[in-house]
Coordinates of C-alpha atoms in Angstrom, one line a residue:
M18 CA 110.5 -83.4 144.8
N19 CA 108.3 -80.5 143.6
E20 CA 107.5 -78.3 146.6
F21 CA 110.0 -80.2 148.9
Q22 CA 113.0 -79.6 146.6
M23 CA 113.5 -76.2 148.3
I24 CA 111.1 -74.5 150.7
E25 CA 111.4 -70.8 150.2
N26 CA 111.4 -68.3 153.1
K27 CA 107.9 -66.9 152.4
S28 CA 106.4 -70.3 151.9
M29 CA 107.8 -71.5 155.2
Y30 CA 106.4 -68.4 157.0
D31 CA 102.9 -68.8 155.3
A32 CA 102.9 -72.5 156.2
L33 CA 103.7 -71.8 159.9
I34 CA 100.9 -69.2 160.1
H35 CA 98.5 -71.6 158.4
G36 CA 99.3 -74.4 160.8
A37 CA 98.8 -72.0 163.8
K38 CA 95.3 -71.0 162.5
R39 CA 94.4 -74.6 162.1
V40 CA 95.0 -75.2 165.8
I41 CA 93.1 -72.0 166.9
E42 CA 90.0 -73.3 164.9
K43 CA 89.8 -76.3 167.2
K44 CA 90.4 -74.6 170.5
D45 CA 87.2 -75.7 172.1
T46 CA 87.6 -79.3 171.0
L47 CA 91.1 -79.4 172.5
N48 CA 89.8 -78.0 175.8
Q49 CA 87.1 -80.7 175.9
L50 CA 89.6 -83.5 175.3
N51 CA 92.1 -82.3 177.9
V52 CA 92.4 -85.0 180.6
F53 CA 96.2 -85.2 181.0
P54 CA 98.2 -84.3 183.0
V55 CA 95.4 -82.5 184.8
Q56 CA 91.7 -82.5 183.8
D57 CA 91.5 -78.7 183.8
Q58 CA 90.3 -78.4 180.2
D59 CA 92.7 -75.6 179.1
T60 CA 95.0 -77.2 176.5
G61 CA 93.0 -75.5 173.8
N62 CA 93.3 -72.1 175.5
N63 CA 97.1 -72.6 176.0
L64 CA 97.8 -73.8 172.5
S65 CA 95.6 -71.1 171.1
A66 CA 97.5 -68.4 173.0
L67 CA 100.7 -69.8 171.6
M68 CA 99.4 -69.8 168.1
K69 CA 98.1 -66.3 168.4
A70 CA 101.5 -65.2 169.6
I71 CA 103.1 -66.9 166.6
I72 CA 100.7 -65.2 164.2
E73 CA 101.0 -61.7 165.8
Q74 CA 104.7 -61.6 166.6
T75 CA 106.6 -63.8 164.1
K76 CA 108.4 -61.6 161.6
L77 CA 109.2 -62.6 158.0
G78 CA 113.0 -62.3 158.0
S79 CA 115.4 -61.9 155.1
T80 CA 116.4 -65.5 155.4
I81 CA 114.7 -68.7 156.7
D82 CA 117.0 -68.7 159.7
E83 CA 115.8 -65.2 160.7
T84 CA 112.2 -66.1 160.3
L85 CA 112.6 -69.3 162.4
E86 CA 114.4 -67.4 165.1
S87 CA 111.6 -64.8 165.2
L88 CA 109.2 -67.7 165.4
A89 CA 111.1 -69.3 168.3
D90 CA 111.1 -66.1 170.3
A91 CA 107.4 -65.5 169.7
A92 CA 106.6 -69.1 170.6
L93 CA 108.5 -69.0 173.9
I94 CA 107.1 -65.6 175.0
G95 CA 103.6 -66.6 174.0
S96 CA 103.7 -70.2 175.3
R97 CA 101.2 -71.1 178.0
G98 CA 100.9 -74.3 180.0
N99 CA 102.7 -77.6 179.6
S100 CA 101.6 -78.2 176.0
G101 CA 102.4 -74.7 174.8
L102 CA 106.0 -74.7 176.2
I103 CA 106.8 -78.2 174.8
F104 CA 105.5 -77.0 171.4
S105 CA 107.7 -73.9 171.6
Q106 CA 110.7 -76.1 172.1
F107 CA 109.9 -78.2 169.1
L108 CA 109.8 -74.9 167.1
Y109 CA 113.0 -73.7 168.7
G110 CA 114.7 -76.9 167.6
L111 CA 114.0 -75.9 164.0
T112 CA 116.5 -73.1 164.3
K113 CA 119.4 -75.3 165.4
T114 CA 120.7 -76.1 161.9
H115 CA 121.8 -73.5 159.4
Q116 CA 121.4 -74.5 155.8
S117 CA 118.8 -73.9 153.2
I118 CA 115.7 -76.1 153.5
D119 CA 115.9 -78.8 151.0
Y120 CA 114.2 -82.1 151.9
P121 CA 117.1 -83.7 153.9
E122 CA 117.6 -80.4 155.8
F123 CA 113.8 -80.3 156.5
I124 CA 114.1 -83.7 158.1
R125 CA 117.2 -82.7 160.1
R126 CA 115.3 -79.7 161.5
I127 CA 112.3 -81.8 162.5
E128 CA 114.7 -84.2 164.2
S129 CA 116.3 -81.3 166.1
G130 CA 112.8 -80.1 167.1
V131 CA 112.0 -83.5 168.6
I132 CA 115.2 -83.6 170.5
H133 CA 114.6 -80.1 172.0
A134 CA 111.0 -81.0 172.9
Y135 CA 112.1 -84.1 174.8
N136 CA 115.0 -82.4 176.5
A137 CA 112.7 -79.6 177.8
I138 CA 110.7 -82.1 179.8
S139 CA 111.9 -83.3 183.2
H140 CA 110.1 -86.6 182.9
P141 CA 108.7 -87.2 179.3
V142 CA 105.5 -89.3 179.0
E143 CA 104.7 -91.2 175.9
G144 CA 101.2 -91.0 174.4
T145 CA 101.4 -87.3 174.4
M146 CA 102.5 -84.5 172.1
V147 CA 106.1 -85.5 172.1
T148 CA 105.1 -89.0 170.8
L149 CA 103.5 -87.4 167.7
M150 CA 106.6 -85.2 167.2
R151 CA 108.8 -88.3 167.2
K152 CA 106.4 -90.1 164.9
L153 CA 106.5 -87.2 162.4
S154 CA 110.3 -87.4 162.4
E155 CA 110.4 -91.1 162.0
T156 CA 107.8 -91.0 159.2
L157 CA 109.8 -88.4 157.3
K158 CA 113.1 -90.2 157.8
N159 CA 112.2 -93.8 157.2
T160 CA 109.4 -93.8 154.7
N161 CA 109.8 -95.6 151.4
Q162 CA 106.8 -93.8 150.0
P163 CA 107.7 -92.1 146.7
I164 CA 107.5 -88.4 146.9
D165 CA 107.3 -87.5 143.2
N166 CA 103.5 -86.9 143.7
I167 CA 103.8 -84.4 146.6
E168 CA 100.0 -84.3 147.3
T169 CA 99.9 -88.1 147.7
Y170 CA 103.0 -87.9 149.9
V171 CA 101.6 -85.2 152.2
D172 CA 98.4 -87.3 152.6
Y173 CA 100.5 -90.3 153.5
I174 CA 102.3 -88.3 156.3
I175 CA 99.0 -87.0 157.6
V176 CA 97.5 -90.5 157.6
E177 CA 100.5 -91.9 159.6
L178 CA 100.3 -89.1 162.1
N179 CA 96.6 -89.7 162.7
K180 CA 97.3 -93.4 163.2
A181 CA 99.8 -92.5 165.9
L182 CA 97.3 -90.0 167.3
E183 CA 94.7 -92.8 167.6
Q184 CA 97.2 -95.0 169.3
T185 CA 97.6 -92.5 172.2
K186 CA 94.3 -93.8 173.5
S187 CA 96.1 -97.1 174.5
E188 CA 99.4 -95.6 175.5
L189 CA 98.1 -93.6 178.5
E190 CA 95.7 -95.1 181.0
V191 CA 93.7 -91.9 181.6
L192 CA 93.1 -91.6 177.8
K193 CA 92.0 -95.2 177.7
T194 CA 89.6 -94.5 180.5
F195 CA 87.9 -91.6 178.8
G196 CA 88.3 -93.1 175.3
V197 CA 89.9 -90.0 173.9
V198 CA 93.2 -89.0 172.1
D199 CA 95.6 -86.8 173.9
A200 CA 94.7 -83.1 173.4
G201 CA 98.3 -81.9 173.0
A202 CA 99.0 -84.6 170.5
L203 CA 95.9 -83.6 168.5
G204 CA 97.0 -80.0 168.6
F205 CA 100.4 -80.9 167.1
T206 CA 98.7 -83.0 164.5
L207 CA 96.4 -80.2 163.5
F208 CA 99.4 -77.8 163.2
V209 CA 101.3 -80.2 161.0
E210 CA 98.3 -80.8 158.8
G211 CA 97.9 -77.0 158.3
F212 CA 101.6 -76.6 157.7
L213 CA 101.8 -79.3 155.0
Q214 CA 98.6 -78.3 153.3
S215 CA 100.0 -74.8 152.9
I216 CA 103.2 -76.1 151.5
I217 CA 101.3 -77.9 148.7
K218 CA 98.9 -74.9 148.3
R219 CA 95.8 -76.9 149.5
S220 CA 93.5 -74.7 151.4
T221 CA 91.6 -77.3 153.4
T222 CA 92.1 -80.8 154.8
D223 CA 88.4 -81.7 154.3
D224 CA 89.1 -84.2 151.5
V225 CA 91.4 -86.3 153.7
A226 CA 89.7 -85.6 157.0
Q227 CA 87.0 -88.2 156.4
Q228 CA 89.5 -91.0 156.1
H229 CA 91.6 -90.5 159.2
S230 CA 91.0 -87.3 161.1
F231 CA 89.8 -87.2 164.7
E232 CA 86.2 -87.4 165.8
E233 CA 84.6 -84.5 167.6
P234 CA 84.1 -85.7 171.2
E235 CA 80.8 -85.9 173.0
T236 CA 80.7 -84.1 176.4
I237 CA 83.2 -85.9 178.7
E238 CA 82.1 -86.5 182.2
H239 CA 85.3 -85.8 184.2
D240 CA 85.6 -87.8 187.4
H241 CA 86.6 -86.2 190.7
I242 CA 90.3 -85.9 190.8
D243 CA 92.8 -85.2 193.5
I244 CA 95.2 -82.6 192.3
T245 CA 98.5 -83.2 194.1
Y246 CA 100.2 -80.0 192.9
R247 CA 97.7 -77.2 192.7
Y248 CA 99.4 -74.3 191.0
C249 CA 100.5 -74.3 187.4
T250 CA 103.4 -71.8 187.7
E251 CA 105.3 -70.3 184.8
V252 CA 108.2 -67.8 184.8
L253 CA 109.8 -66.2 181.8
L254 CA 113.3 -64.9 182.6
Q255 CA 116.7 -63.8 181.2
T256 CA 119.4 -66.0 182.8
T257 CA 122.6 -67.6 181.9
T258 CA 121.8 -70.6 184.2
D259 CA 121.6 -73.8 182.1
K260 CA 118.5 -76.1 181.9
Q261 CA 120.2 -78.9 183.8
S262 CA 120.9 -76.6 186.8
L263 CA 117.4 -75.2 186.7
T264 CA 116.0 -78.8 186.6
K265 CA 118.1 -79.8 189.6
L266 CA 117.0 -76.7 191.5
L267 CA 113.3 -77.1 190.9
D268 CA 112.5 -80.8 190.3
N269 CA 111.6 -81.5 193.9
F270 CA 109.1 -78.7 194.2
G271 CA 106.4 -80.4 192.1
D272 CA 105.8 -82.2 188.8
S273 CA 105.2 -81.5 185.1
L274 CA 108.5 -79.5 185.0
V275 CA 109.2 -78.2 181.5
I276 CA 112.0 -75.7 180.8
G277 CA 112.0 -74.0 177.5
E278 CA 114.6 -71.7 175.9
T279 CA 115.7 -69.6 173.0
K280 CA 119.0 -67.8 172.5
R281 CA 117.9 -65.0 174.8
L282 CA 115.3 -66.4 177.2
K283 CA 114.2 -69.3 179.3
R284 CA 110.7 -70.2 180.5
V285 CA 110.0 -72.5 183.4
H286 CA 106.7 -74.4 183.8
I287 CA 105.9 -76.5 186.9
H288 CA 102.9 -77.8 188.8
T289 CA 103.7 -76.9 192.5
N290 CA 102.1 -76.1 195.8
Q291 CA 104.8 -73.4 196.4
P292 CA 104.7 -70.9 193.6
E293 CA 106.2 -68.2 195.9
V294 CA 109.3 -70.4 196.4
I295 CA 109.7 -71.0 192.7
V296 CA 109.6 -67.3 191.9
E297 CA 111.9 -66.5 194.9
K298 CA 114.5 -69.1 193.7
L299 CA 114.4 -67.9 190.1
S300 CA 114.6 -64.2 191.0
V301 CA 118.2 -64.5 192.1
L302 CA 119.2 -66.2 188.9
G303 CA 118.3 -63.5 186.4
Q304 CA 115.7 -60.9 185.4
I305 CA 112.1 -62.2 185.7
L306 CA 110.2 -60.7 182.7
E307 CA 106.9 -62.4 183.4
S308 CA 105.2 -64.8 185.8
K309 CA 101.8 -66.5 185.8
V310 CA 100.1 -68.8 188.3
D311 CA 96.9 -70.7 187.5
D312 CA 94.9 -72.4 190.3
M313 CA 94.2 -75.8 188.7
R314 CA 92.0 -76.9 191.6
K315 CA 89.7 -73.9 191.2
Q316 CA 89.7 -74.3 187.4
Y317 CA 88.7 -77.9 187.8
Q318 CA 86.0 -76.9 190.3
A319 CA 84.5 -74.5 187.8
T320 CA 84.4 -77.2 185.0
Q321 CA 82.4 -79.4 187.4
A322 CA 79.9 -76.7 188.5
K323 CA 76.7 -78.6 187.8
D324 CA 74.7 -77.4 190.8
N325 CA 76.0 -73.9 191.2
E326 CA 74.4 -71.4 188.9
I327 CA 76.2 -68.4 190.5
C328 CA 79.9 -67.8 190.9
I329 CA 81.8 -65.0 192.7
L330 CA 84.9 -63.4 191.4
T331 CA 86.8 -61.1 193.8
D332 CA 90.3 -59.7 194.1
S333 CA 93.0 -61.0 196.4
I334 CA 92.7 -57.9 198.6
A335 CA 89.6 -59.6 200.1
D336 CA 90.9 -61.5 203.1
L337 CA 89.2 -64.9 203.5
P338 CA 90.3 -68.3 204.7
K339 CA 91.6 -70.5 201.9
I340 CA 89.5 -73.4 203.1
F341 CA 86.4 -71.3 202.7
V342 CA 87.3 -70.1 199.2
D343 CA 88.1 -73.7 198.2
S344 CA 84.7 -75.0 199.4
H345 CA 82.6 -72.4 197.6
P346 CA 82.3 -71.0 194.1
I347 CA 84.7 -68.2 194.8
H348 CA 87.5 -67.3 192.4
V349 CA 90.2 -64.8 193.3
Y350 CA 91.9 -62.5 190.8
P351 CA 95.5 -61.9 192.2
I352 CA 96.7 -58.3 192.4
G353 CA 100.3 -57.7 191.5
I354 CA 103.0 -56.1 193.5
N355 CA 105.9 -54.5 191.6
F356 CA 109.4 -54.7 193.1
N357 CA 112.1 -53.4 190.8
D358 CA 110.2 -54.4 187.7
I359 CA 109.5 -57.9 189.0
V360 CA 105.7 -58.5 189.5
Y361 CA 104.8 -60.8 192.4
Y362 CA 101.2 -61.9 192.8
D363 CA 99.4 -61.4 196.1
K364 CA 98.7 -64.7 198.0
L365 CA 100.4 -66.7 195.2
T366 CA 104.0 -65.7 194.5
I367 CA 104.5 -63.6 197.6
N368 CA 103.6 -63.8 201.3
N369 CA 104.0 -61.3 204.0
H370 CA 107.2 -62.7 205.3
Q371 CA 108.8 -62.3 201.8
L372 CA 107.1 -58.9 201.4
F373 CA 108.9 -57.3 204.3
H374 CA 112.1 -59.1 203.5
Y375 CA 112.0 -57.5 200.0
I376 CA 111.0 -54.1 201.5
D377 CA 114.1 -54.2 203.8
K378 CA 116.4 -55.1 200.9
H379 CA 115.2 -52.4 198.5
E380 CA 115.4 -48.6 198.7
K381 CA 112.5 -48.2 196.3
F382 CA 109.2 -48.9 197.8
P383 CA 107.0 -51.4 195.9
T384 CA 103.9 -50.4 194.0
S385 CA 100.7 -52.2 193.0
F386 CA 100.7 -53.6 189.5
T387 CA 97.8 -52.9 187.1
P388 CA 96.6 -56.0 185.3
S389 CA 95.6 -55.9 181.7
I390 CA 91.9 -55.8 180.7
K391 CA 92.7 -58.7 178.4
A392 CA 93.7 -60.9 181.4
I393 CA 90.6 -59.9 183.3
D394 CA 88.4 -60.6 180.3
A395 CA 89.9 -64.1 180.0
Q396 CA 89.0 -64.8 183.6
I397 CA 85.4 -63.5 183.2
N398 CA 85.0 -65.4 179.9
F399 CA 86.2 -68.7 181.5
L400 CA 83.8 -68.4 184.4
L401 CA 80.8 -67.5 182.3
K402 CA 81.4 -70.7 180.3
H403 CA 80.7 -72.7 183.4
Y404 CA 78.3 -70.6 185.5
K405 CA 75.0 -68.9 184.4
K406 CA 75.6 -65.8 186.6
L407 CA 78.7 -64.0 187.9
I408 CA 78.9 -61.6 190.8
I409 CA 82.1 -59.6 190.9
L410 CA 83.0 -58.0 194.3
T411 CA 85.9 -55.6 194.2
V412 CA 88.0 -53.5 196.7
S413 CA 86.8 -49.9 197.1
S414 CA 87.1 -48.0 193.8
K415 CA 88.5 -45.1 195.8
M416 CA 91.5 -47.2 196.8
S417 CA 92.3 -49.2 193.7
G418 CA 91.8 -49.0 189.9
I419 CA 90.8 -52.7 189.7
H420 CA 87.0 -51.8 189.9
N421 CA 87.4 -49.5 186.9
L422 CA 89.3 -52.2 184.9
F423 CA 86.5 -54.7 185.6
T424 CA 83.9 -52.1 184.4
K425 CA 85.8 -51.8 181.1
A426 CA 86.3 -55.5 180.7
L427 CA 82.5 -56.2 181.2
E428 CA 81.4 -54.2 178.2
G429 CA 79.2 -56.6 176.1
Y430 CA 78.7 -59.2 178.9
K431 CA 75.4 -60.1 180.3
D432 CA 74.4 -61.9 183.5
V433 CA 77.2 -60.2 185.5
L434 CA 76.8 -58.0 188.6
L435 CA 79.7 -55.8 189.4
V436 CA 79.8 -54.5 193.0
D437 CA 82.1 -51.8 194.5
T438 CA 82.2 -53.1 198.1
K439 CA 83.7 -49.7 199.2
Q440 CA 85.8 -51.8 201.6
N441 CA 89.1 -53.7 201.6
S442 CA 90.9 -56.5 203.4
V443 CA 88.7 -58.3 206.0
S444 CA 85.6 -56.2 205.5
E445 CA 85.7 -56.8 201.8
G446 CA 86.2 -60.5 202.7
L447 CA 83.2 -60.5 204.9
I448 CA 81.0 -59.3 202.1
V449 CA 82.3 -62.1 199.9
Y450 CA 81.7 -64.5 202.8
E451 CA 78.0 -63.5 203.1
V452 CA 77.3 -63.6 199.4
A453 CA 78.9 -67.1 199.2
K454 CA 76.6 -68.2 202.0
M455 CA 73.6 -66.9 200.1
I456 CA 74.6 -68.8 197.0
E457 CA 75.1 -71.9 199.2
Q458 CA 71.5 -71.5 200.4
K459 CA 70.2 -71.2 196.8
V460 CA 69.0 -67.6 197.2
P461 CA 67.9 -66.3 193.8
F462 CA 70.3 -64.0 191.9
E463 CA 67.9 -61.0 192.0
D464 CA 67.4 -61.4 195.8
I465 CA 71.2 -61.5 196.3
K466 CA 71.5 -58.4 194.2
L467 CA 69.2 -56.5 196.5
A468 CA 70.8 -57.9 199.6
I469 CA 74.3 -56.8 198.6
N470 CA 73.4 -53.1 198.6
T471 CA 72.3 -53.3 202.2
L472 CA 75.3 -55.5 203.1
V473 CA 77.8 -52.9 201.8
Q474 CA 76.2 -50.2 203.9
K475 CA 76.4 -52.4 207.1
T476 CA 80.0 -53.4 206.7
Q477 CA 82.9 -51.7 208.5
I478 CA 86.6 -52.1 209.2
L479 CA 88.8 -50.9 212.1
V480 CA 92.6 -51.2 211.7
H481 CA 95.2 -50.9 214.4
V482 CA 98.4 -49.7 212.7
D483 CA 101.5 -50.4 214.8
T484 CA 104.1 -48.5 212.7
L485 CA 103.9 -45.5 210.3
D486 CA 107.1 -46.5 208.5
N487 CA 105.5 -48.0 205.4
M488 CA 102.9 -45.2 205.1
V489 CA 105.8 -42.8 205.0
R490 CA 107.8 -44.8 202.4
S491 CA 104.7 -45.2 200.2
G492 CA 104.0 -41.5 200.3
R493 CA 100.6 -41.9 202.1
I494 CA 101.7 -39.6 204.9
K495 CA 104.5 -36.9 205.0
K496 CA 107.9 -37.9 206.3
S497 CA 107.8 -35.1 208.9
L498 CA 104.5 -36.5 210.3
G499 CA 105.9 -40.0 210.4
T500 CA 109.0 -38.9 212.3
L501 CA 106.8 -37.0 214.8
G502 CA 104.5 -40.0 215.1
K503 CA 107.5 -42.3 215.8
L504 CA 108.9 -40.0 218.5
L505 CA 105.5 -39.8 220.2
R506 CA 104.8 -43.6 219.6
L507 CA 101.5 -42.6 217.9
K508 CA 99.3 -45.6 216.9
P509 CA 96.4 -44.7 214.6
I510 CA 93.1 -46.6 214.1
V511 CA 92.2 -46.4 210.4
S512 CA 88.8 -47.1 208.9
I513 CA 86.9 -46.5 205.6
N514 CA 84.1 -44.0 205.3
D515 CA 80.8 -44.4 203.4
A516 CA 82.3 -43.2 200.2
G517 CA 85.0 -46.0 200.3
E518 CA 87.8 -43.7 201.3
G519 CA 90.4 -44.4 204.0
V520 CA 90.1 -42.2 207.1
V521 CA 92.0 -42.0 210.5
L522 CA 89.5 -42.3 213.3
S523 CA 92.0 -41.7 216.2
K524 CA 95.6 -41.5 217.2
T525 CA 96.8 -42.9 220.5
I526 CA 100.1 -43.0 222.2
G527 CA 101.3 -46.6 222.6
Q528 CA 100.1 -50.0 221.5
K529 CA 98.2 -50.9 224.7
R530 CA 96.1 -47.7 224.6
N531 CA 95.4 -48.1 220.9
F532 CA 94.4 -51.7 221.4
K533 CA 92.1 -50.8 224.2
K534 CA 90.5 -48.1 222.1
L535 CA 89.9 -50.5 219.2
V536 CA 88.2 -53.0 221.6
N537 CA 86.0 -50.2 223.0
M538 CA 85.0 -49.1 219.4
V539 CA 83.9 -52.6 218.6
S540 CA 82.0 -52.8 222.0
H541 CA 80.3 -49.5 221.2
I542 CA 79.1 -50.8 217.8
H543 CA 77.8 -53.9 219.5
K544 CA 75.8 -52.0 222.0
T545 CA 74.4 -49.4 219.6
S546 CA 73.8 -51.4 216.4
G547 CA 74.5 -55.0 217.1
I548 CA 77.1 -57.1 215.3
E549 CA 75.9 -59.8 212.8
H550 CA 79.4 -61.2 212.1
Y551 CA 83.0 -60.2 212.5
A552 CA 86.4 -61.5 211.5
I553 CA 90.0 -60.6 212.4
V554 CA 93.1 -60.4 210.3
H555 CA 96.7 -59.5 211.1
V556 CA 100.2 -58.9 209.6
S557 CA 102.5 -61.5 211.2
N558 CA 100.9 -60.8 214.6
L559 CA 98.8 -63.8 215.5
K560 CA 99.3 -63.2 219.2
L561 CA 97.7 -59.8 219.1
A562 CA 94.9 -61.1 216.8
E563 CA 94.1 -63.8 219.3
K564 CA 94.1 -61.3 222.2
L565 CA 91.7 -59.1 220.2
K566 CA 89.5 -62.1 219.6
T567 CA 89.4 -62.9 223.3
E568 CA 88.5 -59.3 224.3
I569 CA 85.8 -59.0 221.7
I570 CA 84.2 -62.3 222.8
K571 CA 84.2 -60.9 226.3
K572 CA 82.4 -57.8 225.1
T573 CA 80.0 -59.3 222.7
G574 CA 79.6 -63.0 223.5
K575 CA 80.3 -63.7 219.8
A576 CA 83.2 -65.5 218.2
P577 CA 84.7 -64.3 214.9
V578 CA 83.8 -66.3 211.8
Y579 CA 87.5 -66.5 211.0
V580 CA 91.0 -65.2 211.9
G581 CA 93.7 -65.0 209.3
E582 CA 96.5 -63.1 207.5
I583 CA 96.1 -59.7 205.8
S584 CA 96.6 -59.5 202.1
S585 CA 100.2 -58.4 201.1
I586 CA 98.7 -55.5 199.2
I587 CA 97.2 -54.1 202.4
A588 CA 100.2 -55.2 204.5
M589 CA 102.4 -53.2 202.2
N590 CA 100.9 -50.0 203.6
S591 CA 99.5 -50.9 207.0
G592 CA 102.9 -52.4 208.0
L593 CA 104.1 -55.2 210.3
N594 CA 102.1 -56.2 213.3
S595 CA 98.9 -54.3 212.2
V596 CA 95.6 -56.0 213.2
A597 CA 92.2 -55.4 211.7
V598 CA 88.6 -56.3 212.6
G599 CA 85.9 -56.3 210.0
L600 CA 82.3 -56.4 211.0
I601 CA 78.7 -56.4 209.7
R602 CA 76.3 -54.4 211.8
K603 CA 72.7 -55.4 212.4
D604 CA 71.4 -51.8 212.4
L605 CA 69.8 -51.4 208.9

């Protein structure tokens, strides 16, 4: 059997790496082909992330079993998306037998991989990656092709796989509509081609590609789609809970449920509208090591951005109505909140009700979580593939390190404007709101750039803080001052100065007096400078927010452009029942 008589450990390792590199080479093609299960064009990115993890983290062990177990861990940790997690389970299945790899054992391991891949999926769909996995297993097991000539035999396997790949066009209606093969199935085929070519020491597949390999697609015009479940949610955790129990727990919260595992870990993937519920339910079952949420609706919106030349990227601290964000080219980078080494993402995997429930449960106060420059770079890179210009509007650099991270991530990029809004919460949101309106009105990029400088100077925030408890626990004020404030029922009004630093404008005894003072401050600004626009946000205190709205309308004759909830990052420090008004003056 030549090379298949016995696959040595180093040969297996090299073949796996070669297969991974083959997939990475075709990342953009896989993205373009991606129309199932959602047309978000990220299969190439997800499989490429998986393959890079395999290349970077798989260790050559002293035995094949050690190497494959290292591969399985690297694959699960590095898996992204539906396709990546299914692929990782195929690779995990290779570890489930424990003999040297002769040809019969190689076939058994592939069969095990297929079983694990199918078992990971709540509702398997044929015409996808798992179909190609099964086809590989069947070809290896049932073929009568002589394997004395190993090169001819490998070519035969590749031909059969590509035939099955071509057949995916007729197995799924959406593939038939677009006339393309399944992107995940192609990714698997590429990996197998690279793996087998390495085993027989052939450096390229070019000599067989002309006969049966895929064709590079032309640009696919993706139709408008209705995404039922918006958020692609993934959680990596250590838990003893079995897959069957996890499936029963989560299956009703969305679709595309895939649960992967290794000996140590489990990874959950699901498309859902309630990512915060998914994370909450999993957090009580074990230690969450990592979570990720992608907004597939906004991703799809970006890929369809034919008329919009300019896109906005802001952080989740900017408080805006979701309906406004959804209807404009605004993308939001979520800021993390760290509770006992579990990271929750603002406005995605945590809301204010959950925030204060967690704060009450834990002695240690939460902290903000610093994202990686690599993650920020990936977001910027994605947006610049679909928009000509990018405007990044961040929370005040004096209040968060996110602006500095964006500055570092932008090295080497062109056509990007980075703006320190010197604001947070609703006032930061108002700046985003105004810039989005300018984009909607087709204002040229250079004119927007000039207008933003004035806009930042004209924007202001006033915050009624109802309790000092969280400021004490977070260390923002001394405990003794907090105790005194509580005894005297002190209610501060907090703002941000021209440098972007938080300041206390006043302290009043009692909520009613503080509320009245806040209204008077807004009224004074209206009389002396005029108010262009304003908005109101609150922390679980809609009643007071509506009362504030009514009083400001009486004073100014103007209604707010929106009323909404405060970001959990801000709520973490401002505390329950706080209310804020952001406004843009007419003065300059």
